[in-house]
Tab-separated table of N, CA, C and O in Angstrom:
chain	number	residue	atom	x	y	z
A	24	UNK	N	12.087	-9.061	17.070
A	24	UNK	CA	10.722	-8.596	17.123
A	24	UNK	C	10.583	-7.411	18.070
A	24	UNK	O	9.773	-6.531	17.808
A	25	UNK	N	11.345	-7.413	19.137
A	25	UNK	CA	11.213	-6.339	20.119
A	25	UNK	C	11.599	-4.988	19.525
A	25	UNK	O	10.951	-3.983	19.787
A	26	UNK	N	12.654	-4.964	18.709
A	26	UNK	CA	13.070	-3.701	18.080
A	26	UNK	C	11.981	-3.193	17.141
A	26	UNK	O	11.711	-2.001	17.081
A	27	UNK	N	11.389	-4.093	16.408
A	27	UNK	CA	10.319	-3.725	15.479
A	27	UNK	C	9.097	-3.211	16.240
A	27	UNK	O	8.491	-2.216	15.845
A	28	UNK	N	8.776	-3.867	17.341
A	28	UNK	CA	7.643	-3.418	18.145
A	28	UNK	C	7.905	-2.018	18.702
A	28	UNK	O	7.011	-1.175	18.702
A	29	UNK	N	9.110	-1.759	19.134
A	29	UNK	CA	9.453	-0.426	19.641
A	29	UNK	C	9.395	0.612	18.531
A	29	UNK	O	8.849	1.693	18.708
A	30	UNK	N	9.979	0.295	17.402
A	30	UNK	CA	10.038	1.237	16.284
A	30	UNK	C	8.651	1.610	15.788
A	30	UNK	O	8.379	2.758	15.442
A	31	UNK	N	7.760	0.633	15.699
A	31	UNK	CA	6.418	0.863	15.189
A	31	UNK	C	5.435	1.252	16.284
A	31	UNK	O	4.286	1.569	16.001
A	32	UNK	N	5.852	1.181	17.544
A	32	UNK	CA	4.959	1.523	18.642
A	32	UNK	C	3.856	0.508	18.850
A	32	UNK	O	2.715	0.856	19.130
A	33	UNK	N	4.210	-0.754	18.704
A	33	UNK	CA	3.241	-1.854	18.821
A	33	UNK	C	3.542	-2.613	20.103
A	33	UNK	O	4.694	-2.776	20.477
A	34	UNK	N	2.497	-3.090	20.746
A	34	UNK	CA	2.698	-3.744	22.035
A	34	UNK	C	2.634	-5.266	21.991
A	34	UNK	O	3.171	-5.922	22.865
A	35	UNK	N	1.995	-5.842	20.982
A	35	UNK	CA	1.851	-7.302	20.985
A	35	UNK	C	2.395	-7.930	19.706
A	35	UNK	O	2.447	-7.293	18.659
A	36	UNK	N	2.781	-9.176	19.846
A	36	UNK	CA	3.249	-9.933	18.686
A	36	UNK	C	2.114	-10.224	17.722
A	36	UNK	O	2.329	-10.315	16.512
A	37	UNK	N	0.908	-10.354	18.245
A	37	UNK	CA	-0.263	-10.594	17.391
A	37	UNK	C	-0.451	-9.422	16.425
A	37	UNK	O	-0.752	-9.622	15.249
A	38	UNK	N	-0.267	-8.202	16.929
A	38	UNK	CA	-0.423	-7.018	16.080
A	38	UNK	C	0.603	-7.031	14.949
A	38	UNK	O	0.272	-6.672	13.813
A	39	UNK	N	1.813	-7.458	15.237
A	39	UNK	CA	2.841	-7.530	14.188
A	39	UNK	C	2.447	-8.557	13.134
A	39	UNK	O	2.568	-8.300	11.937
A	40	UNK	N	1.957	-9.698	13.559
A	40	UNK	CA	1.526	-10.730	12.614
A	40	UNK	C	0.377	-10.196	11.749
A	40	UNK	O	0.368	-10.388	10.522
A	41	UNK	N	-0.567	-9.505	12.375
A	41	UNK	CA	-1.684	-8.939	11.613
A	41	UNK	C	-1.200	-7.886	10.619
A	41	UNK	O	-1.693	-7.815	9.487
A	42	UNK	N	-0.236	-7.081	11.009
A	42	UNK	CA	0.318	-6.054	10.116
A	42	UNK	C	1.034	-6.703	8.935
A	42	UNK	O	0.841	-6.301	7.786
A	43	UNK	N	1.839	-7.719	9.199
A	43	UNK	CA	2.518	-8.421	8.104
A	43	UNK	C	1.513	-9.067	7.161
A	43	UNK	O	1.680	-9.031	5.936
A	44	UNK	N	0.458	-9.660	7.718
A	44	UNK	CA	-0.576	-10.273	6.881
A	44	UNK	C	-1.287	-9.221	6.044
A	44	UNK	O	-1.563	-9.449	4.856
A	45	UNK	N	-1.561	-8.067	6.622
A	45	UNK	CA	-2.223	-6.993	5.876
A	45	UNK	C	-1.342	-6.514	4.730
A	45	UNK	O	-1.834	-6.272	3.621
A	46	UNK	N	-0.041	-6.355	4.969
A	46	UNK	CA	0.877	-5.964	3.895
A	46	UNK	C	0.856	-6.998	2.767
A	46	UNK	O	0.794	-6.649	1.586
A	47	UNK	N	0.892	-8.270	3.119
A	47	UNK	CA	0.917	-9.336	2.112
A	47	UNK	C	-0.388	-9.388	1.319
A	47	UNK	O	-0.372	-9.464	0.081
A	48	UNK	N	-1.499	-9.347	2.022
A	48	UNK	CA	-2.801	-9.418	1.353
A	48	UNK	C	-2.989	-8.199	0.449
A	48	UNK	O	-3.466	-8.317	-0.684
A	49	UNK	N	-2.597	-7.031	0.934
A	49	UNK	CA	-2.774	-5.823	0.132
A	49	UNK	C	-1.908	-5.851	-1.125
A	49	UNK	O	-2.341	-5.388	-2.178
A	50	UNK	N	-0.711	-6.379	-1.041
A	50	UNK	CA	0.133	-6.486	-2.229
A	50	UNK	C	-0.501	-7.365	-3.293
A	50	UNK	O	-0.543	-7.014	-4.472
A	51	UNK	N	-1.014	-8.506	-2.859
A	51	UNK	CA	-1.684	-9.399	-3.800
A	51	UNK	C	-2.952	-8.770	-4.355
A	51	UNK	O	-3.239	-8.879	-5.550
A	52	UNK	N	-3.699	-8.087	-3.496
A	52	UNK	CA	-4.937	-7.445	-3.917
A	52	UNK	C	-4.657	-6.344	-4.939
A	52	UNK	O	-5.356	-6.243	-5.957
A	53	UNK	N	-3.639	-5.534	-4.703
A	53	UNK	CA	-3.314	-4.445	-5.635
A	53	UNK	C	-2.898	-4.997	-6.995
A	53	UNK	O	-3.304	-4.467	-8.040
A	54	UNK	N	-2.128	-6.072	-7.013
A	54	UNK	CA	-1.736	-6.684	-8.277
A	54	UNK	C	-2.948	-7.276	-8.993
A	54	UNK	O	-3.074	-7.185	-10.216
A	55	UNK	N	-3.857	-7.861	-8.229
A	55	UNK	CA	-5.063	-8.454	-8.804
A	55	UNK	C	-5.969	-7.379	-9.404
A	55	UNK	O	-6.528	-7.557	-10.480
A	56	UNK	N	-6.115	-6.253	-8.722
A	56	UNK	CA	-6.951	-5.163	-9.210
A	56	UNK	C	-6.329	-4.492	-10.437
A	56	UNK	O	-7.042	-4.038	-11.334
A	57	UNK	N	-5.011	-4.438	-10.500
A	57	UNK	CA	-4.335	-3.766	-11.615
A	57	UNK	C	-4.550	-4.483	-12.946
A	57	UNK	O	-4.564	-3.836	-13.994
A	58	UNK	N	-4.738	-5.794	-12.936
A	58	UNK	CA	-4.878	-6.531	-14.191
A	58	UNK	C	-6.088	-6.085	-15.011
A	58	UNK	O	-5.943	-5.756	-16.189
A	59	UNK	N	-7.296	-6.048	-14.443
A	59	UNK	CA	-8.423	-5.591	-15.266
A	59	UNK	C	-8.306	-4.123	-15.671
A	59	UNK	O	-8.791	-3.730	-16.733
A	60	UNK	N	-7.656	-3.329	-14.846
A	60	UNK	CA	-7.480	-1.919	-15.197
A	60	UNK	C	-6.536	-1.784	-16.388
A	60	UNK	O	-6.817	-1.022	-17.318
A	61	UNK	N	-5.451	-2.544	-16.393
A	61	UNK	CA	-4.535	-2.487	-17.536
A	61	UNK	C	-5.225	-2.998	-18.801
A	61	UNK	O	-5.016	-2.450	-19.886
A	62	UNK	N	-6.033	-4.028	-18.666
A	62	UNK	CA	-6.782	-4.525	-19.826
A	62	UNK	C	-7.774	-3.484	-20.327
A	62	UNK	O	-7.942	-3.305	-21.532
A	63	UNK	N	-8.440	-2.791	-19.408
A	63	UNK	CA	-9.428	-1.779	-19.776
A	63	UNK	C	-8.789	-0.628	-20.553
A	63	UNK	O	-9.380	-0.112	-21.507
A	64	UNK	N	-7.589	-0.226	-20.157
A	64	UNK	CA	-6.933	0.890	-20.857
A	64	UNK	C	-6.142	0.423	-22.079
A	64	UNK	O	-5.494	1.226	-22.730
A	65	UNK	N	-6.224	-0.864	-22.384
A	65	UNK	CA	-5.636	-1.366	-23.615
A	65	UNK	C	-4.209	-1.870	-23.505
A	65	UNK	O	-3.571	-2.116	-24.527
A	66	UNK	N	-3.726	-2.047	-22.285
A	66	UNK	CA	-2.388	-2.605	-22.111
A	66	UNK	C	-2.495	-4.103	-21.924
A	66	UNK	O	-3.142	-4.576	-20.996
A	67	UNK	N	-1.883	-4.827	-22.811
A	67	UNK	CA	-1.928	-6.279	-22.756
A	67	UNK	C	-0.542	-6.811	-23.099
A	67	UNK	O	0.060	-6.362	-24.074
A	68	UNK	N	-0.029	-7.779	-22.350
A	68	UNK	CA	1.323	-8.267	-22.632
A	68	UNK	C	1.443	-8.969	-23.989
A	68	UNK	O	2.540	-9.127	-24.514
A	69	UNK	N	0.300	-9.354	-24.572
A	69	UNK	CA	0.346	-10.002	-25.883
A	69	UNK	C	0.438	-8.997	-27.026
A	69	UNK	O	0.892	-9.343	-28.119
A	70	UNK	N	0.015	-7.766	-26.780
A	70	UNK	CA	0.000	-6.771	-27.850
A	70	UNK	C	1.048	-5.672	-27.679
A	70	UNK	O	1.236	-4.884	-28.592
A	71	UNK	N	1.690	-5.625	-26.537
A	71	UNK	CA	2.675	-4.580	-26.273
A	71	UNK	C	3.935	-5.231	-25.692
A	71	UNK	O	3.857	-6.272	-25.047
A	72	UNK	N	5.052	-4.638	-25.934
A	72	UNK	CA	6.317	-5.183	-25.446
A	72	UNK	C	6.312	-5.293	-23.920
A	72	UNK	O	5.795	-4.418	-23.218
A	73	UNK	N	6.889	-6.367	-23.434
A	73	UNK	CA	7.019	-6.547	-21.993
A	73	UNK	C	7.829	-5.447	-21.340
A	73	UNK	O	7.636	-5.133	-20.173
A	74	UNK	N	8.740	-4.843	-22.098
A	74	UNK	CA	9.553	-3.736	-21.575
A	74	UNK	C	8.712	-2.490	-21.317
A	74	UNK	O	9.092	-1.625	-20.533
A	75	UNK	N	7.575	-2.406	-21.952
A	75	UNK	CA	6.664	-1.281	-21.722
A	75	UNK	C	5.548	-1.695	-20.761
A	75	UNK	O	5.210	-0.957	-19.838
A	76	UNK	N	5.001	-2.881	-20.977
A	76	UNK	CA	3.861	-3.348	-20.189
A	76	UNK	C	4.182	-3.427	-18.698
A	76	UNK	O	3.434	-2.887	-17.879
A	77	UNK	N	5.255	-4.104	-18.316
A	77	UNK	CA	5.527	-4.341	-16.897
A	77	UNK	C	5.859	-3.071	-16.127
A	77	UNK	O	5.333	-2.879	-15.022
A	78	UNK	N	6.685	-2.166	-16.658
A	78	UNK	CA	6.878	-0.913	-15.904
A	78	UNK	C	5.581	-0.115	-15.736
A	78	UNK	O	5.323	0.428	-14.656
A	79	UNK	N	4.740	-0.090	-16.775
A	79	UNK	CA	3.464	0.621	-16.656
A	79	UNK	C	2.540	-0.048	-15.636
A	79	UNK	O	1.855	0.625	-14.867
A	80	UNK	N	2.544	-1.360	-15.632
A	80	UNK	CA	1.694	-2.069	-14.665
A	80	UNK	C	2.178	-1.835	-13.239
A	80	UNK	O	1.377	-1.626	-12.327
A	81	UNK	N	3.481	-1.854	-13.043
A	81	UNK	CA	4.027	-1.592	-11.705
A	81	UNK	C	3.705	-0.171	-11.270
A	81	UNK	O	3.337	0.071	-10.109
A	82	UNK	N	3.807	0.776	-12.195
A	82	UNK	CA	3.445	2.161	-11.877
A	82	UNK	C	1.963	2.253	-11.510
A	82	UNK	O	1.580	3.017	-10.626
A	83	UNK	N	1.130	1.475	-12.141
A	83	UNK	CA	-0.301	1.453	-11.836
A	83	UNK	C	-0.578	0.783	-10.486
A	83	UNK	O	-1.446	1.231	-9.725
A	84	UNK	N	0.163	-0.258	-10.178
A	84	UNK	CA	-0.034	-0.971	-8.916
A	84	UNK	C	0.286	-0.068	-7.726
A	84	UNK	O	-0.384	-0.136	-6.689
A	85	UNK	N	1.277	0.786	-7.848
A	85	UNK	CA	1.717	1.617	-6.729
A	85	UNK	C	0.589	2.460	-6.127
A	85	UNK	O	0.341	2.389	-4.916
A	86	UNK	N	-0.149	3.265	-6.914
A	86	UNK	CA	-1.227	4.050	-6.271
A	86	UNK	C	-2.381	3.174	-5.777
A	86	UNK	O	-3.012	3.509	-4.764
A	87	UNK	N	-2.637	2.074	-6.457
A	87	UNK	CA	-3.689	1.167	-5.984
A	87	UNK	C	-3.300	0.625	-4.612
A	87	UNK	O	-4.116	0.582	-3.686
A	88	UNK	N	-2.047	0.247	-4.473
A	88	UNK	CA	-1.540	-0.267	-3.196
A	88	UNK	C	-1.704	0.767	-2.089
A	88	UNK	O	-2.176	0.470	-0.993
A	89	UNK	N	-1.325	2.006	-2.394
A	89	UNK	CA	-1.402	3.064	-1.387
A	89	UNK	C	-2.846	3.364	-0.991
A	89	UNK	O	-3.123	3.641	0.174
A	90	UNK	N	-3.749	3.322	-1.938
A	90	UNK	CA	-5.155	3.605	-1.645
A	90	UNK	C	-5.829	2.491	-0.849
A	90	UNK	O	-6.694	2.748	-0.012
A	91	UNK	N	-5.447	1.269	-1.110
A	91	UNK	CA	-6.118	0.147	-0.455
A	91	UNK	C	-5.459	-0.284	0.856
A	91	UNK	O	-6.082	-1.004	1.632
A	92	UNK	N	-4.256	0.179	1.121
A	92	UNK	CA	-3.558	-0.251	2.341
A	92	UNK	C	-4.318	0.097	3.619
A	92	UNK	O	-4.484	-0.779	4.483
A	93	UNK	N	-4.828	1.313	3.792
A	93	UNK	CA	-5.598	1.570	5.020
A	93	UNK	C	-6.880	0.735	5.101
A	93	UNK	O	-7.293	0.341	6.191
A	94	UNK	N	-7.484	0.451	3.959
A	94	UNK	CA	-8.718	-0.353	3.958
A	94	UNK	C	-8.421	-1.779	4.403
A	94	UNK	O	-9.110	-2.332	5.273
A	95	UNK	N	-7.391	-2.373	3.836
A	95	UNK	CA	-7.011	-3.734	4.218
A	95	UNK	C	-6.527	-3.742	5.666
A	95	UNK	O	-6.841	-4.662	6.432
A	96	UNK	N	-5.795	-2.696	6.062
A	96	UNK	CA	-5.374	-2.589	7.455
A	96	UNK	C	-6.562	-2.544	8.407
A	96	UNK	O	-6.535	-3.151	9.481
A	97	UNK	N	-7.610	-1.841	7.999
A	97	UNK	CA	-8.829	-1.786	8.808
A	97	UNK	C	-9.455	-3.172	8.937
A	97	UNK	O	-9.922	-3.558	10.015
A	98	UNK	N	-9.469	-3.920	7.824
A	98	UNK	CA	-10.030	-5.277	7.872
A	98	UNK	C	-9.271	-6.172	8.843
A	98	UNK	O	-9.847	-7.094	9.429
A	99	UNK	N	-7.975	-5.907	9.013
A	99	UNK	CA	-7.162	-6.678	9.943
A	99	UNK	C	-7.128	-6.046	11.335
A	99	UNK	O	-6.370	-6.477	12.194
A	100	UNK	N	-7.913	-5.008	11.549
A	100	UNK	CA	-7.978	-4.372	12.853
A	100	UNK	C	-6.791	-3.488	13.182
A	100	UNK	O	-6.518	-3.216	14.351
A	101	UNK	N	-6.085	-3.018	12.169
A	101	UNK	CA	-4.871	-2.226	12.377
A	101	UNK	C	-4.940	-0.883	11.648
A	101	UNK	O	-3.933	-0.365	11.177
A	102	UNK	N	-6.130	-0.309	11.553
A	102	UNK	CA	-6.289	0.938	10.800
A	102	UNK	C	-5.411	2.051	11.339
A	102	UNK	O	-4.799	2.784	10.568
A	103	UNK	N	-5.341	2.205	12.643
A	103	UNK	CA	-4.553	3.294	13.248
A	103	UNK	C	-3.097	3.223	12.789
A	103	UNK	O	-2.508	4.231	12.409
A	104	UNK	N	-2.522	2.031	12.802
A	104	UNK	CA	-1.137	1.861	12.354
A	104	UNK	C	-0.990	2.220	10.882
A	104	UNK	O	-0.084	2.963	10.496
A	105	UNK	N	-1.880	1.710	10.045
A	105	UNK	CA	-1.749	1.928	8.611
A	105	UNK	C	-2.062	3.356	8.198
A	105	UNK	O	-1.494	3.858	7.234
A	106	UNK	N	-2.949	4.020	8.910
A	106	UNK	CA	-3.230	5.413	8.587
A	106	UNK	C	-2.000	6.270	8.907
A	106	UNK	O	-1.609	7.126	8.120
A	107	UNK	N	-1.363	6.017	10.051
A	107	UNK	CA	-0.135	6.740	10.392
A	107	UNK	C	0.974	6.409	9.391
A	107	UNK	O	1.732	7.292	8.976
A	108	UNK	N	1.049	5.148	8.985
A	108	UNK	CA	2.047	4.710	8.006
A	108	UNK	C	1.850	5.436	6.679
A	108	UNK	O	2.812	5.922	6.070
A	109	UNK	N	0.611	5.527	6.214
A	109	UNK	CA	0.304	6.206	4.948
A	109	UNK	C	0.630	7.693	5.018
A	109	UNK	O	1.192	8.257	4.087
A	110	UNK	N	0.249	8.341	6.113
A	110	UNK	CA	0.525	9.772	6.244
A	110	UNK	C	2.027	10.031	6.218
A	110	UNK	O	2.481	10.952	5.535
A	111	UNK	N	2.787	9.217	6.915
A	111	UNK	CA	4.245	9.383	6.942
A	111	UNK	C	4.834	9.142	5.551
A	111	UNK	O	5.676	9.903	5.074
A	112	UNK	N	4.386	8.089	4.889
A	112	UNK	CA	4.904	7.742	3.565
A	112	UNK	C	4.580	8.826	2.535
A	112	UNK	O	5.449	9.257	1.776
A	113	UNK	N	3.329	9.268	2.507
A	113	UNK	CA	2.926	10.277	1.530
A	113	UNK	C	3.575	11.627	1.819
A	113	UNK	O	3.866	12.383	0.891
A	114	UNK	N	3.811	11.933	3.076
A	114	UNK	CA	4.525	13.161	3.422
A	114	UNK	C	5.941	13.117	2.868
A	114	UNK	O	6.437	14.103	2.316
A	115	UNK	N	6.589	11.983	2.972
A	115	UNK	CA	7.950	11.840	2.424
A	115	UNK	C	7.973	11.952	0.900
A	115	UNK	O	8.977	12.340	0.321
A	116	UNK	N	6.868	11.601	0.250
A	116	UNK	CA	6.774	11.724	-1.207
A	116	UNK	C	6.392	13.137	-1.650
A	116	UNK	O	6.316	13.414	-2.836
A	117	UNK	N	6.122	14.018	-0.687
A	117	UNK	CA	5.792	15.392	-1.019
A	117	UNK	C	4.313	15.703	-0.990
A	117	UNK	O	3.883	16.761	-1.437
A	118	UNK	N	3.518	14.784	-0.470
A	118	UNK	CA	2.081	14.993	-0.383
A	118	UNK	C	1.643	15.333	1.037
A	118	UNK	O	0.489	15.145	1.411
A	119	UNK	N	2.549	15.851	1.843
A	119	UNK	CA	2.246	16.181	3.224
A	119	UNK	C	1.193	17.259	3.361
A	119	UNK	O	0.499	17.329	4.374
A	120	UNK	N	1.061	18.104	2.330
A	120	UNK	CA	0.049	19.164	2.377
A	120	UNK	C	-1.366	18.604	2.518
A	120	UNK	O	-2.273	19.290	2.971
A	121	UNK	N	-1.568	17.357	2.149
A	121	UNK	CA	-2.883	16.742	2.280
A	121	UNK	C	-3.282	16.510	3.732
A	121	UNK	O	-4.462	16.369	4.035
A	122	UNK	N	-2.286	16.469	4.619
A	122	UNK	CA	-2.542	16.129	6.007
A	122	UNK	C	-2.287	17.272	6.974
A	122	UNK	O	-2.398	17.105	8.167
A	123	UNK	N	-1.943	18.445	6.453
A	123	UNK	CA	-1.686	19.593	7.322
A	123	UNK	C	-2.998	20.108	7.886
A	123	UNK	O	-3.976	20.266	7.166
A	124	UNK	N	-2.974	20.386	9.171
A	124	UNK	CA	-4.162	20.952	9.814
A	124	UNK	C	-4.104	22.471	9.675
A	124	UNK	O	-3.072	23.089	9.922
A	125	UNK	N	-5.224	23.046	9.281
A	125	UNK	CA	-5.315	24.508	9.188
A	125	UNK	C	-5.853	25.043	10.502
A	125	UNK	O	-6.819	24.526	11.050
A	126	UNK	N	-5.227	26.101	10.992
A	126	UNK	CA	-5.664	26.703	12.257
A	126	UNK	C	-6.626	27.807	12.010
A	126	UNK	O	-6.679	28.549	11.194
């Protein structure tokens, strides 16, 4: 735990537990939100091959997860951590221009 606290810049074990809970809740929430969206756009596992449905659903879950992670992190009192996490992650994906400060 100490290495993780150092790496993430966290001072308490409670904060780590809250962060892990936020990650878990957000994963479940993103999967839950993706189901009605896939149904709305006409993707249903009964009418389309599972080889097509599941990769498309996972691709849909990914942006939902990224969008809701700071919100769920805020609910757990860890917004600062999750906002920094999102900026770092999106920068690595090539979306760093969204966070560049203009002088």
